[in-house]
JSON list of C-alpha atoms and ligand atoms in Angstrom, two decimals:
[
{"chain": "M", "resi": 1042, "resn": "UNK", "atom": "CA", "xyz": [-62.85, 66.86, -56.72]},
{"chain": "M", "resi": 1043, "resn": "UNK", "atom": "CA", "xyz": [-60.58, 67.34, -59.86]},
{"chain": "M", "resi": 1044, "resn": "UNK", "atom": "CA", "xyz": [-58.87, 70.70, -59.59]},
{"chain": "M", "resi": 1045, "resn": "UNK", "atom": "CA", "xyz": [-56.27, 72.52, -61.32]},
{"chain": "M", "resi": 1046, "resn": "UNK", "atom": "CA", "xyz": [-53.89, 74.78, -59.86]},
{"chain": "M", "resi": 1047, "resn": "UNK", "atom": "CA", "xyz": [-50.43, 77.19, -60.30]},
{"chain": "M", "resi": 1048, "resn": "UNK", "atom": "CA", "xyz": [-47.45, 76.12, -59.97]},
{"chain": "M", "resi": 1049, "resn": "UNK", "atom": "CA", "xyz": [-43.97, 77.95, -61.18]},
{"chain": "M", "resi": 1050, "resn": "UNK", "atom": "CA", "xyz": [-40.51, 76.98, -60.58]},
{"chain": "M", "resi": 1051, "resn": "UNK", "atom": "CA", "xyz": [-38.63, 80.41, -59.47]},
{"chain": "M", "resi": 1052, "resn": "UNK", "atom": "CA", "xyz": [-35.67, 81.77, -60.96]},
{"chain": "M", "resi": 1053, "resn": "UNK", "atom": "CA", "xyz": [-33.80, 79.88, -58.62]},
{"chain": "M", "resi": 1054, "resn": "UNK", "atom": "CA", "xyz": [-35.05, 76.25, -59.24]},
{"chain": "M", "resi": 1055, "resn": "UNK", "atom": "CA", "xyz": [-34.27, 76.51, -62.92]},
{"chain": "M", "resi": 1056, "resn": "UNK", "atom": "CA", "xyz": [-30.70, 78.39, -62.34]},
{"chain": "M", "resi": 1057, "resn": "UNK", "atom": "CA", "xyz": [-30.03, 75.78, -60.17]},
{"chain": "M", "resi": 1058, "resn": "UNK", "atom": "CA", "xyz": [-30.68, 72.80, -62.69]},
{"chain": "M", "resi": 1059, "resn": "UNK", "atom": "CA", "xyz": [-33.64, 71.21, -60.58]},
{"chain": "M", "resi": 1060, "resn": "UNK", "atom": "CA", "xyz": [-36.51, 72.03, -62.63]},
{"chain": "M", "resi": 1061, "resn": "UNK", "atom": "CA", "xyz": [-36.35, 67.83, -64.04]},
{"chain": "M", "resi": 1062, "resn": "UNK", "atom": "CA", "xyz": [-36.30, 67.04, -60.52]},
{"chain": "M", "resi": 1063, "resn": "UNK", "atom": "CA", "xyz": [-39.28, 68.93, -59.19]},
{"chain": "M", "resi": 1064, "resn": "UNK", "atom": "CA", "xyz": [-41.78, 68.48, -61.90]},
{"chain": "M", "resi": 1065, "resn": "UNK", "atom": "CA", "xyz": [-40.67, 64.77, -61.02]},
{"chain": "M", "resi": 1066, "resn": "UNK", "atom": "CA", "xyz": [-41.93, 64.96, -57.06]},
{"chain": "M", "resi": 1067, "resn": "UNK", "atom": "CA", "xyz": [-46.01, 66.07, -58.94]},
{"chain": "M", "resi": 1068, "resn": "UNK", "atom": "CA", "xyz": [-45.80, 63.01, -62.03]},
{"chain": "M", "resi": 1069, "resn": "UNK", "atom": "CA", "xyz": [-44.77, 60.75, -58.86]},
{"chain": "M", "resi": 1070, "resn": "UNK", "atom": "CA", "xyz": [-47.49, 61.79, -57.24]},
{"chain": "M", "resi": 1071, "resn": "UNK", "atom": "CA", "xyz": [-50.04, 60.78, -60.24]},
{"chain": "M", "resi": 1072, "resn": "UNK", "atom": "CA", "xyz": [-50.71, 64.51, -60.87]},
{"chain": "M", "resi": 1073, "resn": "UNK", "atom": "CA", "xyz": [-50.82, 65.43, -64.29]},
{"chain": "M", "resi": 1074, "resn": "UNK", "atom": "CA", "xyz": [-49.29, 68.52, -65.99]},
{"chain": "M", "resi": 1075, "resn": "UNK", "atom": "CA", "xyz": [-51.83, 70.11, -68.03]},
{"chain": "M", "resi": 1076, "resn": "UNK", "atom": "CA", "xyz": [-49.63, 73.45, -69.05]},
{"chain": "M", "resi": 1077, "resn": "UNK", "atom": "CA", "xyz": [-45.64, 73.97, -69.42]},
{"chain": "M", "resi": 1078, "resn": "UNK", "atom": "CA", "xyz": [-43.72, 76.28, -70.32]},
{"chain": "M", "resi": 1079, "resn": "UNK", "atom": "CA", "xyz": [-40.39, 78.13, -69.94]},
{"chain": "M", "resi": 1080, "resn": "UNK", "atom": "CA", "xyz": [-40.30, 82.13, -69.63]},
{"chain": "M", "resi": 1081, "resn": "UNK", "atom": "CA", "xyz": [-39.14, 85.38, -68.25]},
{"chain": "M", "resi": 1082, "resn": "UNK", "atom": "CA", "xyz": [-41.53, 87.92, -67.39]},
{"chain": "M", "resi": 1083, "resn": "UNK", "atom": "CA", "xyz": [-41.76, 91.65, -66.75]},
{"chain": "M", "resi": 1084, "resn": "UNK", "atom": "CA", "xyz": [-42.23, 93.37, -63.89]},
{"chain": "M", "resi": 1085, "resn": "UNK", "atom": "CA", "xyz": [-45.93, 94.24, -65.39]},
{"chain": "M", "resi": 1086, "resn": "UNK", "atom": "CA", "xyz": [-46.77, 90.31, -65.21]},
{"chain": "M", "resi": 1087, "resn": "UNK", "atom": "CA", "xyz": [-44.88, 89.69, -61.79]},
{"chain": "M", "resi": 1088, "resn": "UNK", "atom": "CA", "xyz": [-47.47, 92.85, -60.79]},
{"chain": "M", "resi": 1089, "resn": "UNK", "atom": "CA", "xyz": [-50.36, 91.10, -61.45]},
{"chain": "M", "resi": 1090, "resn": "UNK", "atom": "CA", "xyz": [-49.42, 87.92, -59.87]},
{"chain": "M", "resi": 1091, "resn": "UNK", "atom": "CA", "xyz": [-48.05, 89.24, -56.73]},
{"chain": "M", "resi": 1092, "resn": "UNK", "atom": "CA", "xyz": [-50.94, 91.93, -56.36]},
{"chain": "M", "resi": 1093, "resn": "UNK", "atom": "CA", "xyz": [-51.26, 95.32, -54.32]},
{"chain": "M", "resi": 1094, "resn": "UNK", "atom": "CA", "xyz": [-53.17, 93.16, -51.40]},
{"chain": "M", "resi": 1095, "resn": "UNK", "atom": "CA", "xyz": [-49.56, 91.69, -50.70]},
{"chain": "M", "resi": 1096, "resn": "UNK", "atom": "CA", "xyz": [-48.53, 94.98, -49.91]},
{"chain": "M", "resi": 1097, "resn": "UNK", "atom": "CA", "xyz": [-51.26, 95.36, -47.68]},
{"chain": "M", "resi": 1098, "resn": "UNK", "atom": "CA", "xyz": [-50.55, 92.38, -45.69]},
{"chain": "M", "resi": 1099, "resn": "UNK", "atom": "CA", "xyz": [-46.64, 92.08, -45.57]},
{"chain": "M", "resi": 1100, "resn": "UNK", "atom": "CA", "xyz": [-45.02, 95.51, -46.70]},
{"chain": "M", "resi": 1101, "resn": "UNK", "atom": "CA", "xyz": [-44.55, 97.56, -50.52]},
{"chain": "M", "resi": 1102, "resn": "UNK", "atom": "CA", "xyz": [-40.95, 96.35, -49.42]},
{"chain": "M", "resi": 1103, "resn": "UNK", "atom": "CA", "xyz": [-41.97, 92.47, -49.57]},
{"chain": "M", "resi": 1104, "resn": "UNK", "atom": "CA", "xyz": [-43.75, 93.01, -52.32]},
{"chain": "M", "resi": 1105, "resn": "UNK", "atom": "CA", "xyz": [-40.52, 94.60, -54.01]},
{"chain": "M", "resi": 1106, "resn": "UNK", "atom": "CA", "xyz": [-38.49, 92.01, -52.98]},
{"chain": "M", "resi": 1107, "resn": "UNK", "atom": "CA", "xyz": [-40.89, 89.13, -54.56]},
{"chain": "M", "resi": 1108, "resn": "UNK", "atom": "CA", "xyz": [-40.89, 91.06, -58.03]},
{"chain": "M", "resi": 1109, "resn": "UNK", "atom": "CA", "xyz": [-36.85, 91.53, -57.95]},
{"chain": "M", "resi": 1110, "resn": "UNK", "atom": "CA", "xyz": [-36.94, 87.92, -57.66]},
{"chain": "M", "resi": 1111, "resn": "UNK", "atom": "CA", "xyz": [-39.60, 86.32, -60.08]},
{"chain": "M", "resi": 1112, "resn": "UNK", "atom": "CA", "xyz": [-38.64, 88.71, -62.74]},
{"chain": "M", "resi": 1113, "resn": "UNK", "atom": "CA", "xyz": [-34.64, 88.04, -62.32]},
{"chain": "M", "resi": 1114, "resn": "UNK", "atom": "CA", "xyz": [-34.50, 85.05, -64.51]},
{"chain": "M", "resi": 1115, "resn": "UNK", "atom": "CA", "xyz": [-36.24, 81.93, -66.59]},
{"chain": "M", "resi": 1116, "resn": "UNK", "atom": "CA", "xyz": [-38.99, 80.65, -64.96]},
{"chain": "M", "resi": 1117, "resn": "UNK", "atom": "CA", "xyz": [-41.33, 77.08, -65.43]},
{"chain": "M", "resi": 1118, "resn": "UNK", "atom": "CA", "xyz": [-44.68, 77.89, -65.56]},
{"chain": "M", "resi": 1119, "resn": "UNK", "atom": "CA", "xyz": [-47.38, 75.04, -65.20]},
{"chain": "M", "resi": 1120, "resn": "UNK", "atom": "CA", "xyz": [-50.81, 74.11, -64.58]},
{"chain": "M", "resi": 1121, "resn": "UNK", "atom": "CA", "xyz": [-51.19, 70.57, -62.66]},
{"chain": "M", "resi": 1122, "resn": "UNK", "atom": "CA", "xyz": [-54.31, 69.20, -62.64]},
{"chain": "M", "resi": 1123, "resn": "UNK", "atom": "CA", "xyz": [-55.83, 66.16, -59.98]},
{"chain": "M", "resi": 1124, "resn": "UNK", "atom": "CA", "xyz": [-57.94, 64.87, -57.60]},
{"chain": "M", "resi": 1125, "resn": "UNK", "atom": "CA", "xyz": [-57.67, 67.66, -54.44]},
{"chain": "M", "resi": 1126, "resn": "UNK", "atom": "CA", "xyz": [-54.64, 69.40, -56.59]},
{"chain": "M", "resi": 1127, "resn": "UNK", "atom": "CA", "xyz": [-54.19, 72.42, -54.53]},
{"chain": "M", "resi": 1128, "resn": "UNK", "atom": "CA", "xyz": [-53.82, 70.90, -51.44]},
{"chain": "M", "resi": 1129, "resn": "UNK", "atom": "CA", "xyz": [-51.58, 67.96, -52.93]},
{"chain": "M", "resi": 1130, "resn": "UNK", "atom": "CA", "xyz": [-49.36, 70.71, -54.35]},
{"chain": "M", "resi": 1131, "resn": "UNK", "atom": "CA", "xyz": [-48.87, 72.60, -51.51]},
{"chain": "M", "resi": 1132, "resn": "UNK", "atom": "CA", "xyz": [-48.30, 69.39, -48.96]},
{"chain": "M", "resi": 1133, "resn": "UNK", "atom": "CA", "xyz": [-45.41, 68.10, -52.18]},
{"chain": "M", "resi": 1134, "resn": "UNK", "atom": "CA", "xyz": [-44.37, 71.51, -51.93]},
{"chain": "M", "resi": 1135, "resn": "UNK", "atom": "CA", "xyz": [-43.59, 72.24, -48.37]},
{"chain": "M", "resi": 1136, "resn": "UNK", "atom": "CA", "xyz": [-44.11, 75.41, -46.12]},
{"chain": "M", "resi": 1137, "resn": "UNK", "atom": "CA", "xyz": [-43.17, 78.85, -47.41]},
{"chain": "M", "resi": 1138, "resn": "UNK", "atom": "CA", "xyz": [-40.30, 79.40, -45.57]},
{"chain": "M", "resi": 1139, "resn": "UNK", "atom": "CA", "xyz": [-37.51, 77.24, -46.35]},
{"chain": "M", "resi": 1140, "resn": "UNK", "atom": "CA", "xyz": [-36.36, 76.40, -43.17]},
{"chain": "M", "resi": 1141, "resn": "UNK", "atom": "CA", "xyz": [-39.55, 75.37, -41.61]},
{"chain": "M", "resi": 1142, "resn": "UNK", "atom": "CA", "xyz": [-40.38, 72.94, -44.44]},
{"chain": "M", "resi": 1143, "resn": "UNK", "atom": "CA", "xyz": [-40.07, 68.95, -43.55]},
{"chain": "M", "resi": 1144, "resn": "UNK", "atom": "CA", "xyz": [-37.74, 67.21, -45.29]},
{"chain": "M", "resi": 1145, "resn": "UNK", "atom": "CA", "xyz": [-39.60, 64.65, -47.99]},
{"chain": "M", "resi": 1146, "resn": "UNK", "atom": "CA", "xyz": [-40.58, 68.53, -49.41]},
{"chain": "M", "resi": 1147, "resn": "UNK", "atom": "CA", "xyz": [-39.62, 70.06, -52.39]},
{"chain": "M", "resi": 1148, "resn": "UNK", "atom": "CA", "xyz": [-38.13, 72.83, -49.99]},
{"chain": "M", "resi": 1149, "resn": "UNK", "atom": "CA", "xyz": [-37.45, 71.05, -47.13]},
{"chain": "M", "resi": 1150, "resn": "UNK", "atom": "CA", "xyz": [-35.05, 68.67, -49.33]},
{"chain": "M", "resi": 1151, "resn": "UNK", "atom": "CA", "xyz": [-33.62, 71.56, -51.31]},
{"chain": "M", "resi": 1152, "resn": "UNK", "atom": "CA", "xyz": [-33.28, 74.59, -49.28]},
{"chain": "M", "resi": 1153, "resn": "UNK", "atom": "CA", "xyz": [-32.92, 75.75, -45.66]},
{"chain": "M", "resi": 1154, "resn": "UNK", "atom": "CA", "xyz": [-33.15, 79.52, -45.47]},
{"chain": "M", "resi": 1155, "resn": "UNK", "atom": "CA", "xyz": [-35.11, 81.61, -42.71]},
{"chain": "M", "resi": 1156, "resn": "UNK", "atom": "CA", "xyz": [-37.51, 85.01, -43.42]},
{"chain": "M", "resi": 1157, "resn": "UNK", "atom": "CA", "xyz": [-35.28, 86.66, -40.99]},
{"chain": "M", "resi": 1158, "resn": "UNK", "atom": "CA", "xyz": [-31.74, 85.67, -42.84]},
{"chain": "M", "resi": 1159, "resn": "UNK", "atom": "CA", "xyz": [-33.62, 87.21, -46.51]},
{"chain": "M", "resi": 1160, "resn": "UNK", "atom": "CA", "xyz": [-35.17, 89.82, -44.67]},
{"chain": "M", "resi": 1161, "resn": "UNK", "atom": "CA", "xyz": [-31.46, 90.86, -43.53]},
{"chain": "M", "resi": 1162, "resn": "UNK", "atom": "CA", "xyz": [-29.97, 90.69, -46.73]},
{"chain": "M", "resi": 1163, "resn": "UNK", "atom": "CA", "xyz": [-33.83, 92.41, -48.37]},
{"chain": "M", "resi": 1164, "resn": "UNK", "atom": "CA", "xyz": [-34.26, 89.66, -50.81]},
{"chain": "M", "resi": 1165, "resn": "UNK", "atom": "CA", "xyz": [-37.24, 87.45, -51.44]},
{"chain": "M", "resi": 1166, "resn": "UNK", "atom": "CA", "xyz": [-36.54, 83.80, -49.69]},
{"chain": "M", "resi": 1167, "resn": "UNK", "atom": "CA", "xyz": [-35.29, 81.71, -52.34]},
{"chain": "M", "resi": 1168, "resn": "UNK", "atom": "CA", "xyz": [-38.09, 78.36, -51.74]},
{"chain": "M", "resi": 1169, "resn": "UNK", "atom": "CA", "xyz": [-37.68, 77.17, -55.20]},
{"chain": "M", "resi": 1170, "resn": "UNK", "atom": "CA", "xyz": [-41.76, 77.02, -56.36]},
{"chain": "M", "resi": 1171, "resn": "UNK", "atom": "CA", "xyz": [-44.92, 78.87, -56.05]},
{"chain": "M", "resi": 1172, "resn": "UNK", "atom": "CA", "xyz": [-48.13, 76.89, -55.43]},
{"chain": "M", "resi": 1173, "resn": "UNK", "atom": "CA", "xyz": [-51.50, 78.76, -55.68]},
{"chain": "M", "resi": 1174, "resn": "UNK", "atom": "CA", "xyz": [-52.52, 79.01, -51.73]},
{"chain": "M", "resi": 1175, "resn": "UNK", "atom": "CA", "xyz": [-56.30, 78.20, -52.56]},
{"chain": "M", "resi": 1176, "resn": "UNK", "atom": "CA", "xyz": [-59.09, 77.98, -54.77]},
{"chain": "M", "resi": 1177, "resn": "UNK", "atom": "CA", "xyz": [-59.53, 81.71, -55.51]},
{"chain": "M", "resi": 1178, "resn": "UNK", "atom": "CA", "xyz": [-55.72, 82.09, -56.25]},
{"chain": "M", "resi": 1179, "resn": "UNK", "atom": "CA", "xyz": [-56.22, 78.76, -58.44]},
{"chain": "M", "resi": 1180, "resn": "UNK", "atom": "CA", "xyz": [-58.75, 80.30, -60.41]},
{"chain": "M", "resi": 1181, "resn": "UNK", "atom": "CA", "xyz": [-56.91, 83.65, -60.66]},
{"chain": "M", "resi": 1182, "resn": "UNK", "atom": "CA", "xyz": [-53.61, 82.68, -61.42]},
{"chain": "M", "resi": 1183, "resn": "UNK", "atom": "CA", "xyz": [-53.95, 79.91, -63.95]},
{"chain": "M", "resi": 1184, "resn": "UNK", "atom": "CA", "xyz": [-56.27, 82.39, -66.15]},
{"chain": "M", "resi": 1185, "resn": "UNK", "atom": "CA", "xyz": [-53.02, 84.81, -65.45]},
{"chain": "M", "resi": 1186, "resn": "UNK", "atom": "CA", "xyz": [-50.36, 82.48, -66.85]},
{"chain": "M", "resi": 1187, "resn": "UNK", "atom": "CA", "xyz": [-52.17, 80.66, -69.44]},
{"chain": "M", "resi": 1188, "resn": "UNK", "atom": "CA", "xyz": [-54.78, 80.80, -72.63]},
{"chain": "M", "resi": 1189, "resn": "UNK", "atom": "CA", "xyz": [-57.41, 78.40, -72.80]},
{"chain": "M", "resi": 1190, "resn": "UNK", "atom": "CA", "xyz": [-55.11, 77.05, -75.94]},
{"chain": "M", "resi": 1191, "resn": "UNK", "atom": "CA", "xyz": [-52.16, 76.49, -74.10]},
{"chain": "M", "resi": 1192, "resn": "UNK", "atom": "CA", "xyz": [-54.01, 74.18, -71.70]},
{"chain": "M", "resi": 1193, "resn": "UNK", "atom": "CA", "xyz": [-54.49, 70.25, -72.78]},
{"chain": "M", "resi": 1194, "resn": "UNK", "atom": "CA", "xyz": [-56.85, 67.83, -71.71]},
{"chain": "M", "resi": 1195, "resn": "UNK", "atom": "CA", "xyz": [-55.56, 64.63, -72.28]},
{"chain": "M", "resi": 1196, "resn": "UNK", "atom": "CA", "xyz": [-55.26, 60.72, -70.62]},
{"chain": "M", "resi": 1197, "resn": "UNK", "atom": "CA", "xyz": [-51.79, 60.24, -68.94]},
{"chain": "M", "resi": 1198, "resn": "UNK", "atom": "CA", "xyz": [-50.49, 56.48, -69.39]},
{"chain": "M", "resi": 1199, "resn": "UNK", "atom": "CA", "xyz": [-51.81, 54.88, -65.85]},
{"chain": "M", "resi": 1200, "resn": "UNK", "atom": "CA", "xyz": [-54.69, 57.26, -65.32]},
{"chain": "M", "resi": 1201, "resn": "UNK", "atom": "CA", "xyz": [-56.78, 53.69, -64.93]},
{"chain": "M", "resi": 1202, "resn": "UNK", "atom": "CA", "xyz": [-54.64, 52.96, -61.32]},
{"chain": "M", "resi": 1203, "resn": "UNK", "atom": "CA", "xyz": [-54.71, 56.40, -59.87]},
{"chain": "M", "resi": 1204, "resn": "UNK", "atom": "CA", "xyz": [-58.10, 57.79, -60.94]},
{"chain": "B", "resi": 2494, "resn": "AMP", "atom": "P1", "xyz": [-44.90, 82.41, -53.05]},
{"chain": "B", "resi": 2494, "resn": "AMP", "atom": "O1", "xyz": [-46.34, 82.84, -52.93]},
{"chain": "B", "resi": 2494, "resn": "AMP", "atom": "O2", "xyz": [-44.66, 81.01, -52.68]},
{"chain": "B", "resi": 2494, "resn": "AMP", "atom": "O3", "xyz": [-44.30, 82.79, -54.36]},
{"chain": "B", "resi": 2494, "resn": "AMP", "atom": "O4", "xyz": [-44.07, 83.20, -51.94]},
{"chain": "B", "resi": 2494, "resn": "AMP", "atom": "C1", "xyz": [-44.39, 84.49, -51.61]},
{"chain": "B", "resi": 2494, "resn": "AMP", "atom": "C2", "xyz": [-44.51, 84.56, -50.12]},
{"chain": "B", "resi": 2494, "resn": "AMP", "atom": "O5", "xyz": [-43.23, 84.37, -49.55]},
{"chain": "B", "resi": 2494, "resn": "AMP", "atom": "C3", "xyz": [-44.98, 85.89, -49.63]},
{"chain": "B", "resi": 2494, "resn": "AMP", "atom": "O6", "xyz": [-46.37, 85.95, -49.55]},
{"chain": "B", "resi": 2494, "resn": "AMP", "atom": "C4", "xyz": [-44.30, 85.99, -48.26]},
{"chain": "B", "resi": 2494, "resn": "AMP", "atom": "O7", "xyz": [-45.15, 85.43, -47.30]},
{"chain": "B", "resi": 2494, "resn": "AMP", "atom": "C5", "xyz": [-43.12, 85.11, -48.35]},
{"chain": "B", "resi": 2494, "resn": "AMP", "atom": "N1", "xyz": [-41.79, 85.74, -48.33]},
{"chain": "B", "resi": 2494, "resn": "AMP", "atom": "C6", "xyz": [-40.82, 85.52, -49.24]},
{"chain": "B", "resi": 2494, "resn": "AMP", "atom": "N2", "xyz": [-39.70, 86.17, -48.91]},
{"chain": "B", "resi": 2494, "resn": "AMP", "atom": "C7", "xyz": [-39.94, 86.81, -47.75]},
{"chain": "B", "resi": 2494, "resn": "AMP", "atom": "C8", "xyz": [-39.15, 87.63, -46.90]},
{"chain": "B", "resi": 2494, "resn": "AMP", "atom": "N3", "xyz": [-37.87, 87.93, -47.19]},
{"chain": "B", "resi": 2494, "resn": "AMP", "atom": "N4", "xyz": [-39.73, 88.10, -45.80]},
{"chain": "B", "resi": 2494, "resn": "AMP", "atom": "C9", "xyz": [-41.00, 87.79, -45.50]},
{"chain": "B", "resi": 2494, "resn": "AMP", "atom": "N5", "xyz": [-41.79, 87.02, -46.26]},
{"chain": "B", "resi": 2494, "resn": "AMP", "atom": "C10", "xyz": [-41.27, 86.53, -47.38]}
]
């Protein structure tokens, strides 16, 4: 089943100069970006993305701490599209907290940090990317971040081996 599904690269994967080398670890993969691009949003935006039901389940203060972060700097926004994407995304991707993700992960090869260390210092955990959790959020999110215009359909160069 061809899905597509939300990925961004947080404030600190671009500040950090690793953006080149994430968006690498889903092209590896055969996944195709369908939607790029490079902003910084407002806290209204960061609002609707993480939504009042985060509050619900982890705290107004985790909430807080995830809009502080998203809104602090550039972010990569993208759409990548393939067979199963959501699930692909999130195994490339690794766990959410840093230092339970396996190495061969985007977080588990680029940062180690436990809830309980950023809950100490009340800051969101720095894990690099955000990868829609399932189809719902898919749907959700991708219509959040992107206009039907900004999103391409188009044949990547060895489509013919992968799909
Ligand atoms: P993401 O959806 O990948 O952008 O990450 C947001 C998730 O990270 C939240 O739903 C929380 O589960 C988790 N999270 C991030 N920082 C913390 C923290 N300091 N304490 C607890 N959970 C956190």
């Amino acid at each position: 089943m061809i899905q597509q599904t939300l990925v961004l690269i947080k404030p600190d994967g671009v500040a950090r100069g690793l953006t080149g080398e994430i968006i690498k670890r889903f092209e590896q993969r055969g996944l195709k970006i369908v939607a790029l691009k490079l902003v910084k949003i407002d806290n209204d935006l960061a609002k609707q993305h993480y939504t009042e039901d985060i509050s619900k389940r982890l705290g107004e203060k985790v909430r807080n701490m995830l809009l502080n972060f998203i809104t602090e700097g550039p972010i990569i926004a993208m759409i990548i599209e393939g067979v199963n994407a959501i699930e692909n995304v999130r195994k490339i991707v690794g766990v959410t907290e840093s230092k339970a993700a396996l190495p061969g992960t985007i977080r588990g090869d680029f940062s180690h940090v436990s809830y309980s260390y950023a809950d100490k210092k009340e800051i969101a955990i720095k894990n690099l990317v955000h990868a829609s959790a399932d189809e719902t959020d898919a749907k959700n999110e991708t219509a959040l971040w992107f206009s039907i215009d900004e999103i391409f359909d188009y044949k990547r160069a060895g489509d013919e081996h992968i799909l």
